[in-house]
PDB file of C-alpha atoms in Angstrom:
ATOM      1  CA  UNK A   1     -70.851  19.163  -6.280  1.00 50.00           C
ATOM      2  CA  UNK A   2     -72.196  15.635  -6.927  1.00 57.00           C
ATOM      3  CA  UNK A   3     -71.274  14.526 -10.430  1.00 63.00           C
ATOM      4  CA  UNK A   4     -72.156  11.097 -11.834  1.00 72.00           C
ATOM      5  CA  UNK A   5     -68.638  10.306 -13.031  1.00 80.00           C
ATOM      6  CA  UNK A   6     -69.275   6.576 -13.562  1.00 84.00           C
ATOM      7  CA  UNK A   7     -72.235   7.171 -15.836  1.00 85.00           C
ATOM      8  CA  UNK A   8     -70.449   9.983 -17.638  1.00 89.00           C
ATOM      9  CA  UNK A   9     -67.335   7.898 -18.299  1.00 90.00           C
ATOM     10  CA  UNK A  10     -69.508   5.092 -19.648  1.00 91.00           C
ATOM     11  CA  UNK A  11     -71.216   7.429 -22.095  1.00 91.00           C
ATOM     12  CA  UNK A  12     -67.905   8.983 -23.115  1.00 92.00           C
ATOM     13  CA  UNK A  13     -66.275   5.615 -23.768  1.00 92.00           C
ATOM     14  CA  UNK A  14     -69.276   4.491 -25.794  1.00 91.00           C
ATOM     15  CA  UNK A  15     -69.127   7.686 -27.857  1.00 91.00           C
ATOM     16  CA  UNK A  16     -65.451   7.111 -28.646  1.00 93.00           C
ATOM     17  CA  UNK A  17     -65.980   3.445 -29.509  1.00 91.00           C
ATOM     18  CA  UNK A  18     -68.581   4.343 -32.150  1.00 89.00           C
ATOM     19  CA  UNK A  19     -66.533   5.321 -35.237  1.00 88.00           C
ATOM     20  CA  UNK A  20     -67.112   8.813 -36.584  1.00 89.00           C
ATOM     21  CA  UNK A  21     -65.325  11.312 -38.833  1.00 92.00           C
ATOM     22  CA  UNK A  22     -62.564  11.886 -36.257  1.00 93.00           C
ATOM     23  CA  UNK A  23     -61.893   8.122 -36.126  1.00 94.00           C
ATOM     24  CA  UNK A  24     -61.463   8.049 -39.890  1.00 92.00           C
ATOM     25  CA  UNK A  25     -59.179  11.087 -39.946  1.00 94.00           C
ATOM     26  CA  UNK A  26     -56.919   9.701 -37.207  1.00 95.00           C
ATOM     27  CA  UNK A  27     -56.665   6.162 -38.586  1.00 92.00           C
ATOM     28  CA  UNK A  28     -55.988   7.452 -42.100  1.00 90.00           C
ATOM     29  CA  UNK A  29     -53.208   9.693 -40.799  1.00 92.00           C
ATOM     30  CA  UNK A  30     -51.751   6.892 -38.645  1.00 91.00           C
ATOM     31  CA  UNK A  31     -51.728   4.572 -41.667  1.00 86.00           C
ATOM     32  CA  UNK A  32     -49.338   7.010 -43.320  1.00 86.00           C
ATOM     33  CA  UNK A  33     -47.123   7.572 -40.291  1.00 89.00           C
ATOM     34  CA  UNK A  34     -47.726   7.181 -36.540  1.00 92.00           C
ATOM     35  CA  UNK A  35     -46.562  10.746 -35.864  1.00 94.00           C
ATOM     36  CA  UNK A  36     -49.250  12.040 -38.217  1.00 94.00           C
ATOM     37  CA  UNK A  37     -51.862   9.964 -36.393  1.00 94.00           C
ATOM     38  CA  UNK A  38     -50.842  11.446 -33.058  1.00 95.00           C
ATOM     39  CA  UNK A  39     -51.005  14.962 -34.501  1.00 96.00           C
ATOM     40  CA  UNK A  40     -54.498  14.303 -35.915  1.00 96.00           C
ATOM     41  CA  UNK A  41     -55.605  12.912 -32.542  1.00 96.00           C
ATOM     42  CA  UNK A  42     -54.436  16.011 -30.692  1.00 96.00           C
ATOM     43  CA  UNK A  43     -56.126  18.177 -33.301  1.00 96.00           C
ATOM     44  CA  UNK A  44     -59.410  16.313 -32.882  1.00 96.00           C
ATOM     45  CA  UNK A  45     -59.287  16.821 -29.122  1.00 96.00           C
ATOM     46  CA  UNK A  46     -58.422  20.466 -29.636  1.00 96.00           C
ATOM     47  CA  UNK A  47     -61.611  20.769 -31.662  1.00 95.00           C
ATOM     48  CA  UNK A  48     -63.554  19.280 -28.749  1.00 94.00           C
ATOM     49  CA  UNK A  49     -62.023  21.916 -26.476  1.00 94.00           C
ATOM     50  CA  UNK A  50     -63.621  24.566 -28.682  1.00 93.00           C
ATOM     51  CA  UNK A  51     -67.043  22.941 -28.231  1.00 91.00           C
ATOM     52  CA  UNK A  52     -66.413  22.597 -24.503  1.00 91.00           C
ATOM     53  CA  UNK A  53     -65.655  26.297 -24.122  1.00 90.00           C
ATOM     54  CA  UNK A  54     -68.634  27.233 -26.296  1.00 87.00           C
ATOM     55  CA  UNK A  55     -70.964  25.071 -24.176  1.00 85.00           C
ATOM     56  CA  UNK A  56     -69.612  26.480 -20.925  1.00 82.00           C
ATOM     57  CA  UNK A  57     -70.049  30.032 -22.162  1.00 82.00           C
ATOM     58  CA  UNK A  58     -73.500  29.383 -23.629  1.00 77.00           C
ATOM     59  CA  UNK A  59     -72.462  29.919 -27.246  1.00 74.00           C
ATOM     60  CA  UNK A  60     -73.441  26.391 -28.276  1.00 71.00           C
ATOM     61  CA  UNK A  61     -76.990  26.982 -27.057  1.00 68.00           C
ATOM     62  CA  UNK A  62     -77.242  30.091 -29.218  1.00 69.00           C
ATOM     63  CA  UNK A  63     -75.930  28.239 -32.271  1.00 67.00           C
ATOM     64  CA  UNK A  64     -78.191  25.202 -31.899  1.00 66.00           C
ATOM     65  CA  UNK A  65     -81.284  27.326 -31.255  1.00 70.00           C
ATOM     66  CA  UNK A  66     -80.583  29.309 -34.405  1.00 73.00           C
ATOM     67  CA  UNK A  67     -81.639  27.155 -37.348  1.00 75.00           C
ATOM     68  CA  UNK A  68     -79.520  29.214 -39.726  1.00 78.00           C
ATOM     69  CA  UNK A  69     -76.334  29.005 -37.627  1.00 78.00           C
ATOM     70  CA  UNK A  70     -76.743  25.283 -37.053  1.00 79.00           C
ATOM     71  CA  UNK A  71     -77.347  24.672 -40.771  1.00 85.00           C
ATOM     72  CA  UNK A  72     -74.246  26.661 -41.688  1.00 86.00           C
ATOM     73  CA  UNK A  73     -72.088  24.615 -39.288  1.00 84.00           C
ATOM     74  CA  UNK A  74     -73.619  21.364 -40.516  1.00 87.00           C
ATOM     75  CA  UNK A  75     -73.116  22.148 -44.210  1.00 91.00           C
ATOM     76  CA  UNK A  76     -69.589  23.432 -43.608  1.00 92.00           C
ATOM     77  CA  UNK A  77     -68.719  20.195 -41.802  1.00 91.00           C
ATOM     78  CA  UNK A  78     -70.270  18.102 -44.562  1.00 92.00           C
ATOM     79  CA  UNK A  79     -68.407  20.035 -47.256  1.00 95.00           C
ATOM     80  CA  UNK A  80     -65.108  19.597 -45.409  1.00 94.00           C
ATOM     81  CA  UNK A  81     -65.627  15.832 -45.136  1.00 93.00           C
ATOM     82  CA  UNK A  82     -66.402  15.597 -48.851  1.00 95.00           C
ATOM     83  CA  UNK A  83     -63.264  17.652 -49.525  1.00 94.00           C
ATOM     84  CA  UNK A  84     -61.190  15.208 -47.450  1.00 93.00           C
ATOM     85  CA  UNK A  85     -62.768  12.325 -49.344  1.00 92.00           C
ATOM     86  CA  UNK A  86     -62.030  13.760 -52.774  1.00 94.00           C
ATOM     87  CA  UNK A  87     -58.458  14.495 -51.737  1.00 91.00           C
ATOM     88  CA  UNK A  88     -58.026  10.958 -50.383  1.00 89.00           C
ATOM     89  CA  UNK A  89     -59.294   9.510 -53.669  1.00 90.00           C
ATOM     90  CA  UNK A  90     -56.863  11.675 -55.625  1.00 89.00           C
ATOM     91  CA  UNK A  91     -53.991  10.618 -53.361  1.00 84.00           C
ATOM     92  CA  UNK A  92     -54.971   6.957 -53.746  1.00 81.00           C
ATOM     93  CA  UNK A  93     -54.978   7.309 -57.522  1.00 83.00           C
ATOM     94  CA  UNK A  94     -51.537   8.947 -57.478  1.00 82.00           C
ATOM     95  CA  UNK A  95     -50.188   6.241 -55.178  1.00 73.00           C
ATOM     96  CA  UNK A  96     -51.581   3.475 -57.375  1.00 73.00           C
ATOM     97  CA  UNK A  97     -50.053   5.106 -60.434  1.00 73.00           C
ATOM     98  CA  UNK A  98     -46.681   5.543 -58.714  1.00 66.00           C
ATOM     99  CA  UNK A  99     -46.805   1.969 -57.391  1.00 58.00           C
ATOM    100  CA  UNK A 100     -47.476   0.593 -60.862  1.00 52.00           C
ATOM    101  CA  UNK A 101     -44.506   2.522 -62.288  1.00 48.00           C
ATOM    102  CA  UNK A 102     -41.969   2.051 -59.493  1.00 43.00           C
ATOM    103  CA  UNK A 103     -43.026  -1.232 -57.913  1.00 46.00           C
ATOM    104  CA  UNK A 104     -43.398  -1.720 -54.128  1.00 46.00           C
ATOM    105  CA  UNK A 105     -42.427   1.285 -52.058  1.00 44.00           C
ATOM    106  CA  UNK A 106     -39.801   0.823 -49.310  1.00 44.00           C
ATOM    107  CA  UNK A 107     -41.202   0.009 -45.909  1.00 42.00           C
ATOM    108  CA  UNK A 108     -38.809   2.197 -43.923  1.00 39.00           C
ATOM    109  CA  UNK A 109     -38.048   5.805 -44.762  1.00 43.00           C
ATOM    110  CA  UNK A 110     -36.274   8.478 -42.829  1.00 39.00           C
ATOM    111  CA  UNK A 111     -38.220  11.423 -41.502  1.00 41.00           C
ATOM    112  CA  UNK A 112     -36.501  13.768 -43.940  1.00 39.00           C
ATOM    113  CA  UNK A 113     -37.331  11.513 -46.861  1.00 39.00           C
ATOM    114  CA  UNK A 114     -40.999  11.510 -45.972  1.00 41.00           C
ATOM    115  CA  UNK A 115     -41.167  15.252 -45.556  1.00 40.00           C
ATOM    116  CA  UNK A 116     -39.335  16.095 -48.767  1.00 40.00           C
ATOM    117  CA  UNK A 117     -40.760  13.305 -50.918  1.00 44.00           C
ATOM    118  CA  UNK A 118     -39.173  10.117 -52.283  1.00 44.00           C
ATOM    119  CA  UNK A 119     -36.111  10.326 -54.506  1.00 42.00           C
ATOM    120  CA  UNK A 120     -33.936   7.853 -56.312  1.00 40.00           C
ATOM    121  CA  UNK A 121     -30.398   7.890 -57.588  1.00 40.00           C
ATOM    122  CA  UNK A 122     -31.637   8.847 -61.029  1.00 41.00           C
ATOM    123  CA  UNK A 123     -33.574  11.862 -59.856  1.00 40.00           C
ATOM    124  CA  UNK A 124     -36.886  12.569 -58.146  1.00 40.00           C
ATOM    125  CA  UNK A 125     -39.448   9.797 -58.239  1.00 38.00           C
ATOM    126  CA  UNK A 126     -43.036  10.210 -59.353  1.00 36.00           C
ATOM    127  CA  UNK A 127     -45.147  11.739 -56.582  1.00 41.00           C
ATOM    128  CA  UNK A 128     -47.122   9.165 -54.603  1.00 45.00           C
ATOM    129  CA  UNK A 129     -49.702  11.594 -53.264  1.00 47.00           C
ATOM    130  CA  UNK A 130     -49.472  14.794 -51.275  1.00 54.00           C
ATOM    131  CA  UNK A 131     -47.035  14.493 -48.376  1.00 63.00           C
ATOM    132  CA  UNK A 132     -48.730  15.514 -45.137  1.00 69.00           C
ATOM    133  CA  UNK A 133     -46.868  16.967 -42.177  1.00 85.00           C
ATOM    134  CA  UNK A 134     -47.878  17.142 -38.518  1.00 91.00           C
ATOM    135  CA  UNK A 135     -49.440  20.570 -38.898  1.00 93.00           C
ATOM    136  CA  UNK A 136     -51.667  19.397 -41.741  1.00 93.00           C
ATOM    137  CA  UNK A 137     -52.760  16.340 -39.764  1.00 94.00           C
ATOM    138  CA  UNK A 138     -53.453  18.417 -36.648  1.00 96.00           C
ATOM    139  CA  UNK A 139     -55.553  20.839 -38.697  1.00 96.00           C
ATOM    140  CA  UNK A 140     -57.534  18.001 -40.291  1.00 95.00           C
ATOM    141  CA  UNK A 141     -58.434  16.565 -36.893  1.00 95.00           C
ATOM    142  CA  UNK A 142     -59.185  20.001 -35.477  1.00 97.00           C
ATOM    143  CA  UNK A 143     -61.501  21.117 -38.284  1.00 96.00           C
ATOM    144  CA  UNK A 144     -63.241  17.745 -38.424  1.00 95.00           C
ATOM    145  CA  UNK A 145     -64.416  18.088 -34.822  1.00 94.00           C
ATOM    146  CA  UNK A 146     -64.935  21.857 -34.795  1.00 93.00           C
ATOM    147  CA  UNK A 147     -67.291  21.532 -37.778  1.00 92.00           C
ATOM    148  CA  UNK A 148     -69.006  18.427 -36.383  1.00 90.00           C
ATOM    149  CA  UNK A 149     -72.517  19.422 -35.176  1.00 84.00           C
ATOM    150  CA  UNK A 150     -72.834  16.161 -33.209  1.00 86.00           C
ATOM    151  CA  UNK A 151     -69.857  17.164 -31.082  1.00 87.00           C
ATOM    152  CA  UNK A 152     -71.559  20.466 -30.261  1.00 83.00           C
ATOM    153  CA  UNK A 153     -74.797  18.663 -29.380  1.00 84.00           C
ATOM    154  CA  UNK A 154     -72.926  16.286 -27.069  1.00 87.00           C
ATOM    155  CA  UNK A 155     -71.498  19.137 -25.002  1.00 85.00           C
ATOM    156  CA  UNK A 156     -74.803  20.981 -25.009  1.00 81.00           C
ATOM    157  CA  UNK A 157     -77.373  18.223 -24.438  1.00 81.00           C
ATOM    158  CA  UNK A 158     -75.610  15.085 -23.167  1.00 84.00           C
ATOM    159  CA  UNK A 159     -72.888  16.443 -20.905  1.00 83.00           C
ATOM    160  CA  UNK A 160     -75.179  18.721 -18.804  1.00 79.00           C
ATOM    161  CA  UNK A 161     -77.228  15.662 -17.772  1.00 83.00           C
ATOM    162  CA  UNK A 162     -74.350  14.559 -15.562  1.00 85.00           C
ATOM    163  CA  UNK A 163     -73.725  17.810 -13.678  1.00 78.00           C
ATOM    164  CA  UNK A 164     -74.720  18.162 -10.048  1.00 73.00           C
ATOM    165  CA  UNK A 165     -77.385  20.453  -8.662  1.00 72.00           C
ATOM    166  CA  UNK A 166     -74.979  22.478  -6.556  1.00 68.00           C
ATOM    167  CA  UNK A 167     -71.990  24.509  -7.677  1.00 67.00           C
ATOM    168  CA  UNK A 168     -71.237  26.440 -10.804  1.00 75.00           C
ATOM    169  CA  UNK A 169     -72.675  24.942 -13.982  1.00 78.00           C
ATOM    170  CA  UNK A 170     -69.884  26.465 -16.049  1.00 81.00           C
ATOM    171  CA  UNK A 171     -67.226  24.982 -13.793  1.00 85.00           C
ATOM    172  CA  UNK A 172     -68.797  21.520 -13.928  1.00 85.00           C
ATOM    173  CA  UNK A 173     -69.043  21.617 -17.725  1.00 85.00           C
ATOM    174  CA  UNK A 174     -65.377  22.552 -17.907  1.00 89.00           C
ATOM    175  CA  UNK A 175     -64.368  19.738 -15.530  1.00 89.00           C
ATOM    176  CA  UNK A 176     -66.417  17.104 -17.340  1.00 90.00           C
ATOM    177  CA  UNK A 177     -65.270  18.421 -20.710  1.00 91.00           C
ATOM    178  CA  UNK A 178     -61.612  18.210 -19.682  1.00 93.00           C
ATOM    179  CA  UNK A 179     -62.216  14.641 -18.507  1.00 93.00           C
ATOM    180  CA  UNK A 180     -63.822  13.819 -21.857  1.00 94.00           C
ATOM    181  CA  UNK A 181     -60.889  15.286 -23.767  1.00 95.00           C
ATOM    182  CA  UNK A 182     -58.353  13.443 -21.574  1.00 95.00           C
ATOM    183  CA  UNK A 183     -60.106  10.097 -22.067  1.00 95.00           C
ATOM    184  CA  UNK A 184     -60.125  10.758 -25.795  1.00 95.00           C
ATOM    185  CA  UNK A 185     -56.399  11.517 -25.881  1.00 96.00           C
ATOM    186  CA  UNK A 186     -55.626   8.177 -24.207  1.00 96.00           C
ATOM    187  CA  UNK A 187     -58.017   6.314 -26.506  1.00 96.00           C
ATOM    188  CA  UNK A 188     -56.765   7.892 -29.717  1.00 96.00           C
ATOM    189  CA  UNK A 189     -53.089   7.407 -28.851  1.00 95.00           C
ATOM    190  CA  UNK A 190     -53.783   3.737 -28.115  1.00 95.00           C
ATOM    191  CA  UNK A 191     -55.572   3.459 -31.441  1.00 94.00           C
ATOM    192  CA  UNK A 192     -52.637   5.080 -33.229  1.00 94.00           C
ATOM    193  CA  UNK A 193     -50.348   2.510 -31.605  1.00 92.00           C
ATOM    194  CA  UNK A 194     -52.520  -0.319 -32.951  1.00 91.00           C
ATOM    195  CA  UNK A 195     -52.601   1.288 -36.390  1.00 87.00           C
ATOM    196  CA  UNK A 196     -48.807   1.635 -36.325  1.00 84.00           C
ATOM    197  CA  UNK A 197     -48.437  -2.101 -35.665  1.00 84.00           C
ATOM    198  CA  UNK A 198     -50.852  -2.939 -38.459  1.00 83.00           C
ATOM    199  CA  UNK A 199     -48.935  -0.609 -40.755  1.00 79.00           C
ATOM    200  CA  UNK A 200     -45.801  -2.727 -40.316  1.00 77.00           C
ATOM    201  CA  UNK A 201     -47.763  -5.879 -41.171  1.00 78.00           C
ATOM    202  CA  UNK A 202     -49.811  -4.625 -44.109  1.00 74.00           C
ATOM    203  CA  UNK A 203     -48.031  -3.961 -47.369  1.00 71.00           C
ATOM    204  CA  UNK A 204     -48.049  -0.778 -49.483  1.00 73.00           C
ATOM    205  CA  UNK A 205     -50.773  -2.147 -51.771  1.00 74.00           C
ATOM    206  CA  UNK A 206     -53.115  -2.658 -48.816  1.00 78.00           C
ATOM    207  CA  UNK A 207     -52.400   0.834 -47.546  1.00 75.00           C
ATOM    208  CA  UNK A 208     -53.225   2.272 -50.970  1.00 78.00           C
ATOM    209  CA  UNK A 209     -56.543   0.400 -50.927  1.00 82.00           C
ATOM    210  CA  UNK A 210     -57.293   1.820 -47.489  1.00 82.00           C
ATOM    211  CA  UNK A 211     -56.669   5.319 -48.855  1.00 83.00           C
ATOM    212  CA  UNK A 212     -59.257   4.615 -51.547  1.00 87.00           C
ATOM    213  CA  UNK A 213     -61.796   3.180 -49.101  1.00 89.00           C
ATOM    214  CA  UNK A 214     -61.329   6.049 -46.648  1.00 89.00           C
ATOM    215  CA  UNK A 215     -61.976   8.546 -49.434  1.00 90.00           C
ATOM    216  CA  UNK A 216     -65.375   7.045 -50.230  1.00 92.00           C
ATOM    217  CA  UNK A 217     -66.187   6.792 -46.520  1.00 92.00           C
ATOM    218  CA  UNK A 218     -65.441  10.504 -46.039  1.00 92.00           C
ATOM    219  CA  UNK A 219     -67.760  11.360 -48.915  1.00 93.00           C
ATOM    220  CA  UNK A 220     -70.514   9.070 -47.596  1.00 93.00           C
ATOM    221  CA  UNK A 221     -70.284  10.513 -44.078  1.00 91.00           C
ATOM    222  CA  UNK A 222     -70.286  14.048 -45.452  1.00 91.00           C
ATOM    223  CA  UNK A 223     -73.406  13.323 -47.493  1.00 92.00           C
ATOM    224  CA  UNK A 224     -75.051  11.809 -44.425  1.00 89.00           C
ATOM    225  CA  UNK A 225     -74.250  14.866 -42.314  1.00 88.00           C
ATOM    226  CA  UNK A 226     -75.662  17.189 -44.970  1.00 87.00           C
ATOM    227  CA  UNK A 227     -78.869  15.133 -45.188  1.00 84.00           C
ATOM    228  CA  UNK A 228     -79.580  15.113 -41.445  1.00 80.00           C
ATOM    229  CA  UNK A 229     -82.353  17.374 -40.217  1.00 68.00           C
TER     230      UNK A 229
END
């Protein structure tokens, strides 16, 4: 089985370096807490595993050849991105409102404080946006890639170009897909580490602005996905 691993790794790295919806989901989660970024990264790669299995079993070919099925997946992905954008904008507005009332938020919080929400000696503080947990972040990353038609097209049209002539096609797709997912895990975890360092440098006000910007970016990407032919 002769597989062009060098060429494949180059294409994979290039695909990860070009920001997409998964990049935005992971960085946004990491800006809140590194653990959430790691959960979103694993979720995104889990979504790619679904596309990998579908491509190996031939299900992706059926979906992409069916105009109706492909349109449903595309519109569902676009709607989910718009949903994430609207929710991010609402969270940013709540955080801005809470920041204006309470002043700068503390830089260091315990895990329990983050999960249960901020409190003060005088009672519960005003909510600063919906508190995400690892499961929520994992699900966001997972659904973002599962509903991404470009991810399905990569495993169906790009990945098979690097398989060898001999051996099982299904086996080669699985091997290359696992390599793709593994490279992505390393890349995303490194990115989360960078985002965690930036989080310690940037203040709460900057993080609230990023929440606002990410919301509009989600909506713009969702609209772009819906408009693609």
